[in-house]
XYZ file of C-alpha atoms in Angstrom:
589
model
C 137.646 64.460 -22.564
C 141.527 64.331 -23.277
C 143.105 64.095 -26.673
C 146.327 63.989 -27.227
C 147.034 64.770 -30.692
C 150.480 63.940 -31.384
C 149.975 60.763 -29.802
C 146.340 60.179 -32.316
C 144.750 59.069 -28.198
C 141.638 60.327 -27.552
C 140.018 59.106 -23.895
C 136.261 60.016 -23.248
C 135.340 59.316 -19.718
C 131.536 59.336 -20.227
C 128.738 60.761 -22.621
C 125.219 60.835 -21.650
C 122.047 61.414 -23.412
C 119.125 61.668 -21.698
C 114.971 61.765 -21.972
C 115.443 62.115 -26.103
C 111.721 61.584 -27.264
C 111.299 61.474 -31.340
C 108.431 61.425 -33.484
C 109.313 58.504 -36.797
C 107.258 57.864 -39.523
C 107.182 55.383 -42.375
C 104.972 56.368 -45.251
C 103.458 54.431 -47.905
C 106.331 53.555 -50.000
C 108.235 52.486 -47.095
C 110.229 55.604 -46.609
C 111.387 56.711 -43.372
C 111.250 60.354 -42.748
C 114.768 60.199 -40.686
C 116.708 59.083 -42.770
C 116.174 62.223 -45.356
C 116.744 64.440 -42.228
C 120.004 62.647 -41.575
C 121.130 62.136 -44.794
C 124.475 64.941 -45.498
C 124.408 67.438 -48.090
C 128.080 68.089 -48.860
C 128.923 70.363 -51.898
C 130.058 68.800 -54.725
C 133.418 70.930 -54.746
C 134.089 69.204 -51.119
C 133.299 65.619 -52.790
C 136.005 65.955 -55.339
C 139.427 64.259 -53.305
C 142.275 63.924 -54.747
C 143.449 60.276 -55.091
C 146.512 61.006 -53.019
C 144.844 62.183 -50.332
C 142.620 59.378 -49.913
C 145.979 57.307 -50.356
C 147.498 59.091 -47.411
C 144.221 58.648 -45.399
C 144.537 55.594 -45.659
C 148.111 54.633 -44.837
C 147.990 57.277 -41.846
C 147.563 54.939 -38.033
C 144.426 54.750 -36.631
C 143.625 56.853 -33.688
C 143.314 55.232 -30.444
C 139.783 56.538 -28.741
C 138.940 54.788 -25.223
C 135.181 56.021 -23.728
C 134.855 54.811 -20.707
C 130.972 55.021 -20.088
C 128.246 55.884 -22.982
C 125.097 56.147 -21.245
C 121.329 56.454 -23.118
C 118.640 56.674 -20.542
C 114.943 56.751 -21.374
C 115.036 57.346 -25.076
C 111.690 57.359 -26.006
C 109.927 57.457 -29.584
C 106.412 57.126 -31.389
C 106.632 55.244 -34.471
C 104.117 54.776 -37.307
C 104.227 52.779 -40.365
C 101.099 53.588 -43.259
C 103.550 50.865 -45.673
C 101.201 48.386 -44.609
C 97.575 48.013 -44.249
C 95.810 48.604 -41.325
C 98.677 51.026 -40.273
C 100.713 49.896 -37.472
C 101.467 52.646 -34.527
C 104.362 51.306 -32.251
C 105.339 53.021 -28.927
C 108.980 52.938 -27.522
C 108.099 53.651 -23.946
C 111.465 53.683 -23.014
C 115.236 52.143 -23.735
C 118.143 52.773 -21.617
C 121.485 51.877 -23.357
C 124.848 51.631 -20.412
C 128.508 50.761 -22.794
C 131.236 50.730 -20.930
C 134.874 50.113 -21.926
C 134.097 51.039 -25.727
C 137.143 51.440 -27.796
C 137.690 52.474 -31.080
C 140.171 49.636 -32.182
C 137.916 47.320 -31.036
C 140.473 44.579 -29.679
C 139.378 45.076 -25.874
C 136.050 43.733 -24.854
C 133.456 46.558 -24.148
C 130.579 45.558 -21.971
C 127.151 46.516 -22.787
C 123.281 46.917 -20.413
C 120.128 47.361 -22.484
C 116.368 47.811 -20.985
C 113.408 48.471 -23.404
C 109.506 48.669 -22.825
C 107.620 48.672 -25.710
C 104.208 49.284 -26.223
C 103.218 49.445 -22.830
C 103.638 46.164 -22.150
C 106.656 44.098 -24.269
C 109.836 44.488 -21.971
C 113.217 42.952 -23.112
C 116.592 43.358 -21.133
C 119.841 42.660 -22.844
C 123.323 42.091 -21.143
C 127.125 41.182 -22.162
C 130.304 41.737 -24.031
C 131.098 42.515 -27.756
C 134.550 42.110 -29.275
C 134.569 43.957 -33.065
C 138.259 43.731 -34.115
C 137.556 40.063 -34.444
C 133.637 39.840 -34.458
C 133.066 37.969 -30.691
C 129.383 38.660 -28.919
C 128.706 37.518 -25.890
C 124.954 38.000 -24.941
C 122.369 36.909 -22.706
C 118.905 38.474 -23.462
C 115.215 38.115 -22.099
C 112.113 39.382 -23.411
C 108.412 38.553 -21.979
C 105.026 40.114 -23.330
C 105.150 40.176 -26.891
C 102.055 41.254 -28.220
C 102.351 39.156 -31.896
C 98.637 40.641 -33.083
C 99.828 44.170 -32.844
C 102.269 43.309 -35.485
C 99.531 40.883 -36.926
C 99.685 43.340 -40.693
C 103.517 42.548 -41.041
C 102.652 38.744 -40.748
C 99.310 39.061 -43.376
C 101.029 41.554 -45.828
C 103.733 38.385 -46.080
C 101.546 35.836 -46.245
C 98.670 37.633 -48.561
C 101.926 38.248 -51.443
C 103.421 34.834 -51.199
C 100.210 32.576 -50.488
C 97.542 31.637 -53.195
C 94.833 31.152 -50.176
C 95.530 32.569 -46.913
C 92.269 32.407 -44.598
C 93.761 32.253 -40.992
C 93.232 35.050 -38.916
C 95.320 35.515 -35.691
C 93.048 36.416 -32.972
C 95.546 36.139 -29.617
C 98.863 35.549 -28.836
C 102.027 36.279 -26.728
C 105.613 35.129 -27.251
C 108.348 35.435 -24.877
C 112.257 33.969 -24.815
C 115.468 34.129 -23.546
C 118.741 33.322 -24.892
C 122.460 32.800 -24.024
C 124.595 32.908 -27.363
C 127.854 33.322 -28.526
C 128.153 35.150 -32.216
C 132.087 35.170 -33.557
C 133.848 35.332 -36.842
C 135.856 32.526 -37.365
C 138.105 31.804 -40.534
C 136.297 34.439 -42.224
C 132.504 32.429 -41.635
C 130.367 33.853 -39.097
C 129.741 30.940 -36.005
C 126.709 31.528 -34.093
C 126.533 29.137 -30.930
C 123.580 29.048 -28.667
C 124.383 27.793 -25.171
C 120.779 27.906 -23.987
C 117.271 29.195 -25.436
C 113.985 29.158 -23.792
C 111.117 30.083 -25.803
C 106.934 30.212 -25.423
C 104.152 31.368 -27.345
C 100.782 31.650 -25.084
C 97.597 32.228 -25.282
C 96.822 31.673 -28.754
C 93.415 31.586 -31.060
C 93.480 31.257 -34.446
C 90.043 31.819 -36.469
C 89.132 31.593 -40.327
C 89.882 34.941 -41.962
C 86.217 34.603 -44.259
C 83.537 33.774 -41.313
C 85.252 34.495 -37.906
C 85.089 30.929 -36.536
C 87.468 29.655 -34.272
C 89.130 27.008 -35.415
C 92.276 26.259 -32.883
C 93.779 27.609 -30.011
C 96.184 26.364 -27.118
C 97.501 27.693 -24.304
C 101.049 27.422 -24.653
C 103.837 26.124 -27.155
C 107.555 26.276 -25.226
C 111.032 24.983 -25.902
C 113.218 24.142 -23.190
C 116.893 24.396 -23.249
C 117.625 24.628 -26.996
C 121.097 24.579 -28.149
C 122.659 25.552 -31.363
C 125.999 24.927 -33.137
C 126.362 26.317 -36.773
C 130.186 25.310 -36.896
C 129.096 21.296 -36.151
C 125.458 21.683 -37.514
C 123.740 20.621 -34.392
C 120.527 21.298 -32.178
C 119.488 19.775 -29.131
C 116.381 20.526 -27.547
C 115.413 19.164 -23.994
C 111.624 19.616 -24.104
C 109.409 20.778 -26.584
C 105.780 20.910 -25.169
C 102.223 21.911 -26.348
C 99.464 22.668 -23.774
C 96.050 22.525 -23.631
C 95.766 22.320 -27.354
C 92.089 22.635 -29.037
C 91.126 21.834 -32.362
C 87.126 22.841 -33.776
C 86.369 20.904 -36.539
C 83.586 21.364 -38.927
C 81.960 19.568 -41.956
C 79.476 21.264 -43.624
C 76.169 19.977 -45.663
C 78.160 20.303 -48.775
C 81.296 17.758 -47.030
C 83.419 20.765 -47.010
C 85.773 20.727 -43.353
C 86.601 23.974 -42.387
C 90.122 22.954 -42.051
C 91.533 22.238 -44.851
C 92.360 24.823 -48.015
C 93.362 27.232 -44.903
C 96.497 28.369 -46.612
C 97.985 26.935 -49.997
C 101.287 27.957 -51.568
C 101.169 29.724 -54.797
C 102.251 27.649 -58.120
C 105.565 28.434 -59.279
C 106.658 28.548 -63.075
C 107.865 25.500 -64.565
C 111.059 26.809 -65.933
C 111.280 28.285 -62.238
C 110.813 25.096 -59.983
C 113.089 23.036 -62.402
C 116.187 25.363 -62.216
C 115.597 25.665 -58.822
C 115.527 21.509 -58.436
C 118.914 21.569 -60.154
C 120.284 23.801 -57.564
C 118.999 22.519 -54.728
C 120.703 18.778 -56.471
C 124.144 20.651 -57.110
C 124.868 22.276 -54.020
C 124.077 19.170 -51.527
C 125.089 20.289 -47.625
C 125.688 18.417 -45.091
C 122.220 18.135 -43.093
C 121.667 19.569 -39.445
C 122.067 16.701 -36.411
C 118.776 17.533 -34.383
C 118.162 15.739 -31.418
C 115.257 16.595 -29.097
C 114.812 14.781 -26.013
C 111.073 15.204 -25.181
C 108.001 16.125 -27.044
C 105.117 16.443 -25.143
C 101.045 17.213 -26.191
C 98.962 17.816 -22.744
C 95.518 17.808 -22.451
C 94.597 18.936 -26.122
C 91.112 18.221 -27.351
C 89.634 18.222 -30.986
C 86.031 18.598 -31.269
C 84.193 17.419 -34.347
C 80.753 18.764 -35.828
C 79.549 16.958 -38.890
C 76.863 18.543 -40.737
C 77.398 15.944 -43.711
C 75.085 13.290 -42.562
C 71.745 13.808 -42.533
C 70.804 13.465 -38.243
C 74.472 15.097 -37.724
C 76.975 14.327 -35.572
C 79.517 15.009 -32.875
C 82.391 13.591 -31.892
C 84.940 14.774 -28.494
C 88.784 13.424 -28.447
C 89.632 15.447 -25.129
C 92.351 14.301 -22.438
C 94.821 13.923 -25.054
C 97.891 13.101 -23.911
C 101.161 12.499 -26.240
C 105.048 11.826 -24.933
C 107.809 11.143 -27.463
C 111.700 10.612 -25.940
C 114.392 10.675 -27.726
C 113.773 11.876 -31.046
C 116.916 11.822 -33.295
C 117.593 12.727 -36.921
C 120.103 9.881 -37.286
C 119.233 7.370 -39.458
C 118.019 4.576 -37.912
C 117.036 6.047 -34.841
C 114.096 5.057 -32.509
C 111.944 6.710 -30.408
C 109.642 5.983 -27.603
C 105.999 6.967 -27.739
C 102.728 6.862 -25.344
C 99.448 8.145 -26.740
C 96.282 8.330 -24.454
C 92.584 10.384 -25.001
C 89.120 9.803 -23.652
C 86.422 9.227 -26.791
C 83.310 11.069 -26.316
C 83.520 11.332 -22.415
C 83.536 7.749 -21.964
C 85.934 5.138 -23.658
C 89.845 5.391 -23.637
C 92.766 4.799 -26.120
C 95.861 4.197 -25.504
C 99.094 3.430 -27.310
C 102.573 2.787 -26.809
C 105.856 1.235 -28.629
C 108.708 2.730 -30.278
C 109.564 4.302 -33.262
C 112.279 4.157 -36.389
C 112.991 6.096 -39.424
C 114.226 5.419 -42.821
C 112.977 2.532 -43.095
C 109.751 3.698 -41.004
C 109.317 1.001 -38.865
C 107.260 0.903 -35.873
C 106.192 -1.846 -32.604
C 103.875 -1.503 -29.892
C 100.953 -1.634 -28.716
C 97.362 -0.593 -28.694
C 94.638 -0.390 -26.361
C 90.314 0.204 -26.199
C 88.202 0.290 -23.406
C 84.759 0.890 -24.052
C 84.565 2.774 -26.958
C 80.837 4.081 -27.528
C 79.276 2.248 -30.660
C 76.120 4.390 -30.605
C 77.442 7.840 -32.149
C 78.575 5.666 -35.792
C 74.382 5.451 -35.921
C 74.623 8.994 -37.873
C 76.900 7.071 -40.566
C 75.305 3.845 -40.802
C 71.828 5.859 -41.158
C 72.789 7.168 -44.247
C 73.020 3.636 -46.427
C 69.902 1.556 -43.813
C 67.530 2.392 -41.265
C 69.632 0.942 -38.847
C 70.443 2.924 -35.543
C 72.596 1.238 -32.909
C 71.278 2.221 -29.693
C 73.672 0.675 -27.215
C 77.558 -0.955 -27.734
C 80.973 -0.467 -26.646
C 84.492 -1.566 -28.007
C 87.296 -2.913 -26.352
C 90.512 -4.304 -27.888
C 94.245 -5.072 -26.456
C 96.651 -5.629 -29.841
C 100.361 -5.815 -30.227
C 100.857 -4.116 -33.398
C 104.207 -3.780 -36.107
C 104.604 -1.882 -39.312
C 107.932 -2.327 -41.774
C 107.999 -0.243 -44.722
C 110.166 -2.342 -47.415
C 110.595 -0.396 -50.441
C 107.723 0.306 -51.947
C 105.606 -2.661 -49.997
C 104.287 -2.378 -46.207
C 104.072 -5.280 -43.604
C 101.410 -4.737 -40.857
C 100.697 -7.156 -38.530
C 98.010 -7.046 -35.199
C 97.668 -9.669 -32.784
C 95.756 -9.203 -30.150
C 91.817 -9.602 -28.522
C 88.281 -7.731 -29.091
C 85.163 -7.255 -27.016
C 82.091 -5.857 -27.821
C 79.426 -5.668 -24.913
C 75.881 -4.769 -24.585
C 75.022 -4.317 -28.310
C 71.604 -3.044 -29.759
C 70.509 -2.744 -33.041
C 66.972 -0.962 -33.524
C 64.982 0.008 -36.986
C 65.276 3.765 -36.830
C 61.975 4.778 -38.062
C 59.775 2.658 -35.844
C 61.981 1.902 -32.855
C 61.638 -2.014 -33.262
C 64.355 -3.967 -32.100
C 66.278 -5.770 -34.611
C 69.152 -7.498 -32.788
C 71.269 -8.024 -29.605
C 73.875 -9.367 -28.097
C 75.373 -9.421 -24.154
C 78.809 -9.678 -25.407
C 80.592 -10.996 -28.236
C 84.419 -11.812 -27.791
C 87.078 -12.440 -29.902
C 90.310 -13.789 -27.455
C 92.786 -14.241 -30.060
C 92.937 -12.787 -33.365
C 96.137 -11.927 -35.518
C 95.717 -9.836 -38.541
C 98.388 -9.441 -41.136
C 99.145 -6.965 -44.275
C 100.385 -7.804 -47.848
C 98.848 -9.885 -48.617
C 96.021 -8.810 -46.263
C 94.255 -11.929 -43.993
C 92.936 -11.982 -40.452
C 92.756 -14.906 -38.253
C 90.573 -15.596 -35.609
C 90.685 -18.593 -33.069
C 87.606 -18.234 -31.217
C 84.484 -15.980 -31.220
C 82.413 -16.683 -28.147
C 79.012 -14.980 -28.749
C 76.317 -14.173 -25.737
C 73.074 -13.910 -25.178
C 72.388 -13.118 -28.705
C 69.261 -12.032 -30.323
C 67.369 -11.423 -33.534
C 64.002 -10.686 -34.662
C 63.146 -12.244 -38.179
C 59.856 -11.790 -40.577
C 59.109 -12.621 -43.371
C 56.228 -10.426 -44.979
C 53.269 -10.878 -46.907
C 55.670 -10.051 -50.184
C 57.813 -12.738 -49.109
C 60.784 -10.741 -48.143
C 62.012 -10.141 -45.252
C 62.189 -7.350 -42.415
C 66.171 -6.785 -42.978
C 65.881 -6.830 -46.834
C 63.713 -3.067 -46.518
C 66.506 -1.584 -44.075
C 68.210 -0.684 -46.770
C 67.383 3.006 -48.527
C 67.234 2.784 -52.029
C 69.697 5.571 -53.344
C 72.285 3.324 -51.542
C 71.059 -0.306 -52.962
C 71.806 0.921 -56.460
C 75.214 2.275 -55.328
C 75.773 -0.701 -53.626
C 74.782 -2.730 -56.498
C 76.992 -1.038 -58.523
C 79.778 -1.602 -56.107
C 79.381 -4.698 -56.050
C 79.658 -5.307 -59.924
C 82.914 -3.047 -59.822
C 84.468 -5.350 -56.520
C 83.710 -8.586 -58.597
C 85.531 -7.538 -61.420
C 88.302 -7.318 -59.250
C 87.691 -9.581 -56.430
C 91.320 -11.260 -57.059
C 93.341 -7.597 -56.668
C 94.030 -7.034 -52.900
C 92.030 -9.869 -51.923
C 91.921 -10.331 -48.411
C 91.543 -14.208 -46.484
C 89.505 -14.795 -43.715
C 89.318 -18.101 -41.039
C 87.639 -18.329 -38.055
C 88.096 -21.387 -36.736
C 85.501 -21.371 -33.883
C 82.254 -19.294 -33.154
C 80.545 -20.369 -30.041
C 76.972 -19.257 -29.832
C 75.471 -19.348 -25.922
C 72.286 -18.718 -24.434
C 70.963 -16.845 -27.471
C 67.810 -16.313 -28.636
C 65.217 -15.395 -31.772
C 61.613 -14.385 -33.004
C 60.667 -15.329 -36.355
C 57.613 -14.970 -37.679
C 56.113 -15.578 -41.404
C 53.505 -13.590 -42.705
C 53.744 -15.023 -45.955
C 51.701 -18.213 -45.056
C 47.980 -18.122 -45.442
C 47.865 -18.531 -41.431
C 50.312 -16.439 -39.994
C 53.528 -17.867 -38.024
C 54.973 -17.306 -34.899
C 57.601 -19.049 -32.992
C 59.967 -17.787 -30.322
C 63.315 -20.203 -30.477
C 65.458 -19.967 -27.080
C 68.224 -21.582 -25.063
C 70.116 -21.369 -28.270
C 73.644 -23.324 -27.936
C 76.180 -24.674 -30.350
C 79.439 -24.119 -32.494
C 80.018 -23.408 -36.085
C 84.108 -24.954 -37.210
C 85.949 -23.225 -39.711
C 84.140 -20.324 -41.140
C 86.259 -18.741 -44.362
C 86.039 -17.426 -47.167
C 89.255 -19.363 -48.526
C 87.603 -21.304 -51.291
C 87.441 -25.280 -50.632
C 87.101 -24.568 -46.776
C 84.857 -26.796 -45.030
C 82.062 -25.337 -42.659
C 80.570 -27.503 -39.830
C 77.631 -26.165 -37.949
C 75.610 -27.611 -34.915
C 73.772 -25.641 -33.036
C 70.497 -26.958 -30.786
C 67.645 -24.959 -29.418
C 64.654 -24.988 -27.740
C 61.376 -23.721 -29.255
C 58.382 -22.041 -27.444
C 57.370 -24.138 -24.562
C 58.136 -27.891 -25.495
C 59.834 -27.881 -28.933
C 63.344 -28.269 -29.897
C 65.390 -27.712 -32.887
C 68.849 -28.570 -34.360
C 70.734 -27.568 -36.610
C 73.740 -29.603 -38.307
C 75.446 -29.795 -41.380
C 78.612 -28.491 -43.341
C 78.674 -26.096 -46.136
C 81.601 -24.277 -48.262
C 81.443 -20.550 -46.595
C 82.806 -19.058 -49.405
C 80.577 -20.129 -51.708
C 77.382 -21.376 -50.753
C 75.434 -22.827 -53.657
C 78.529 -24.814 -54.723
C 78.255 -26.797 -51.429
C 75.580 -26.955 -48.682
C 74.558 -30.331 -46.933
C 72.376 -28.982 -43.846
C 69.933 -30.932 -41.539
C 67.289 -28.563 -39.921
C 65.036 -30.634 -37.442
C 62.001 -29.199 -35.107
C 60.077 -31.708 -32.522
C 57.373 -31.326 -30.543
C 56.293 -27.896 -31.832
């Protein structure tokens, strides 16, 4: 050390510290025992300066003091906090501080080394230079390992005080970063400018705080290559990706999902969220420009259990796949999007197009391959006794949305296939209905005012199996379970009271019936019927339900062994008793 008093220079070449280990503890009103040893007790007679002294102090020149080398090496500490429930126990394994060039003026750059390990296991090391004369930090730091559950009683003590439900429970989870900033003063503002930030959060569960159940989890959540500019109020973001995301959904007997009520925000006073309003309305800032060039979802999965119907169900969305580019907060922006996941390890979606905000608009397209029919049997079983045992989906459609005020065009064109469809009564098994395929090549569906258009329906190999009972009705009328008739008939008195709001038009032009089939028999008669009708060929024109739309119909058939049958007429779809003119011939039966 060399000080130079006349001169006010004082030049430290080095202090060191070495192996300090302390003992800190917060109690339960948050105060830290430290700071009471720290804090000076200076006699009151020594307090009392005259106000010319202090005048003198202050007009004297500051000293100059230059330390060349301030070394800290493996500080250590045990800290415990009872403020917060469980208590939380942190250990500083060790923290090695190197400063070099440190001045007491601060103009000079002094360059700074840190190295920390906490809690066995969270390690963070901290390089660059800090200017204080005019605030200018230069920084690069990277930290790996953090244990976020450890600290899980900071996070619920927060949420529990300013949440009205908070039933998440964090189970698992690590974060880690790294960041090369720039922090300065500039025209009396502070400018903080981020050159590049990596971030990641792995290895997460979350459960419900009330029963334990898992409900999510993923692997991983990183940022790539953020960058931040307070002065210019802009963030860029290369990548933003979330892996191997799962989601566990339940619906319970009651039609409660375990999702949702998780967390909800506590209601704020009236008086309180109107002032606030105004404020938020009088002080209008210039928004942030965030740009973020690629979102990405990899193989996430949601799993869905539903209790709520009476047989249950289950339904698996796994090999999800989601890619956004070039997501902007301009208005008027678009971005690109492609959407893909397996349904219930067999049939695929996919969907791609692009993207823009205010107005939302959106084009692209959408694709089905062989979407299982038989796991809706769970749903349709709860209104008939209908179970469909076989059936997939497939559909190709160009789609477009425009939101106009407060009106929304849709519009789908595209084609549908449904092959090797079953329909059985679910209490005895029979078989109601079938069909090899039925196809739709061109359909084009539109929004506001709703109406669907289809050219052609080409139906296959079709099948049904009609009787008519001693009682005189027939086999389909008792598929329906009674609590649900007298629903339905009630829904149906409410829908024809307003059959002309949101009324939506239907045409086919074409439905061409090949190679199809049916039983029917009538029990009704005093001898009882039977007839099997096959080779079943024929087109019905113009099916609607567009009032005033003509229906023509002929369709010929063969009937047991010898007989034939036909089938021709026209008939108003929409309304049948107002107009039906239909010929129905058998021969040779």
């Amino acid at each position: 050390v060399i000080v130079k008093p006349m001169m006010q220079d004082v030049y430290v070449k080095s202090i060191e510290l070495e192996q300090l280990h302390a003992e800190i503890k917060r109690d339960k009103e948050g105060k830290i025992d430290w700071i009471g040893y720290l804090q000076p007790q200076t006699p009151a007679s020594e307090e009392k300066v005259s106000q010319k002294e202090t005048n003198s102090t202050e007009k004297s020149s500051q000293w100059s003091v230059k330390i060349d080398d301030i070394s800290l090496k493996k500080i250590a500490a045990n800290l415990s906090d009872e403020s917060v429930k469980p208590s939380v126990k942190t250990k500083l394994n060790e923290l090695s501080i190197d400063l070099k060039n440190v001045t007491l003026a601060g103009e000079e750059r002094f360059f700074y080394d840190i190295e920390l390990l906490l809690n066995d296991r969270f390690s963070c090391n901290s390089s660059g230079s800090v200017q204080h004369a005019a605030l200018n930090v230069e920084t690069f730091t990277q930290c790996k390992d953090f244990d976020i559950v450890h600290y899980r009683p900071y996070i619920d003590q927060a949420a529990l005080e300013s949440l009205k439900t908070y039933n998440v429970l964090l189970k698992n989870g690590v974060a880690g970063f790294d960041v090369n900033a720039t922090l300065r003063s500039e025209d009396e503002k502070m400018q903080l400018l981020v050159h590049s930030a990596n971030a990641a959060v792995d290895e997460v569960v979350l459960q419900r705080r009330d029963s334990g159940a898992k409900i999510a989890e993923f692997k991983s959540f990183e940022v790539k290559n953020a960058t931040l500019d307070t002065k210019k109020k802009e963030v860029f973001v290369d990548r933003v990706a979330l892996n191997s995301l799962g989601v566990y959904a339940k619906r319970d007997k009651r039609g409660e999902i375990n999702l949702l009520g998780l967390i909800e925000p506590k209601e704020e006073p009236k008086g309180a969220t109107k002032s606030s309003s105004k404020t938020i309305k009088s002080k209008k800032e210039e928004a942030y420009k965030v740009a973020l060039k690629s979102f990405d979802v990899n193989s996430a999965k949601v799993l869905f259990e539903d209790k709520g119907v009476e047989k249950g169900a289950k339904t698996t969305l796994d090999k999800i796949e989601l890619h956004a580019k070039n997501i902007s907060s301009k208005e008027g922006s678009k971005f690109a999007y492609n959407i893909s996941l397996r349904v219930n390890n067999k049939g695929y979606v996919k969907s791609k197009g692009d993207i823009k905000h205010t107005p939302l608009e959106q084009k692209g397209s959408v694709e089905l391959k062989k979407i299982s029919l038989k796991e809706l049997s769970p749903y349709i079983g709860e209104a008939v006794y209908i179970k469909v045992s076989e059936g997939a989906l497939s559909l190709s459609a160009k789609t477009a949305y425009k939101q106009k005020e407060a009106k929304a065009e849709m519009a789908a064109d595209g084609s549908l296939k449904i092959e090797k469809f079953l329909l059985n009564e679910s209490r005895s098994g029979d078989k109601l209905a079938s069909f090899k395929t039925a196809e739709i090549k061109s359909f084009a569906f539109k929004g506001d005012p709703n109406s669907l258009h289809i050219e052609e329906l080409i139906l296959d190999s079709f099948y049904v199996d009609a009787i008519v009972n001693k009682d005189k009705s027939m086999n389909f009328s008792r598929l329906v379970k009674e609590s649900q008739s007298k629903e339905a008939a009630k829904k149906e008195e409410q829908s024809q009271s307003k059959k002309d709001e949101g009324s939506f038009a239907f045409n086919l032009l074409k439905l061409r019936i090949t190679n199809s089939s049916a039983h029917f028999a009538d029990y009704s008669l005093p001898i009882d019927f039977k007839t099997f009708i096959h080779d079943l060929n024929g087109e019905i024109h113009s099916l609607s339900n567009i009032k005033g739309e003509v229906t023509e119909v002929d369709i010929d058939g063969v009937v047991d062994e010898y007989g034939s049958t036909k089938l021709k007429g026209s008939l108003d779809s929409s309304d049948v008793k107002s107009y039906l003119d239909i010929d129905f011939n058998f021969k040779n039966l």
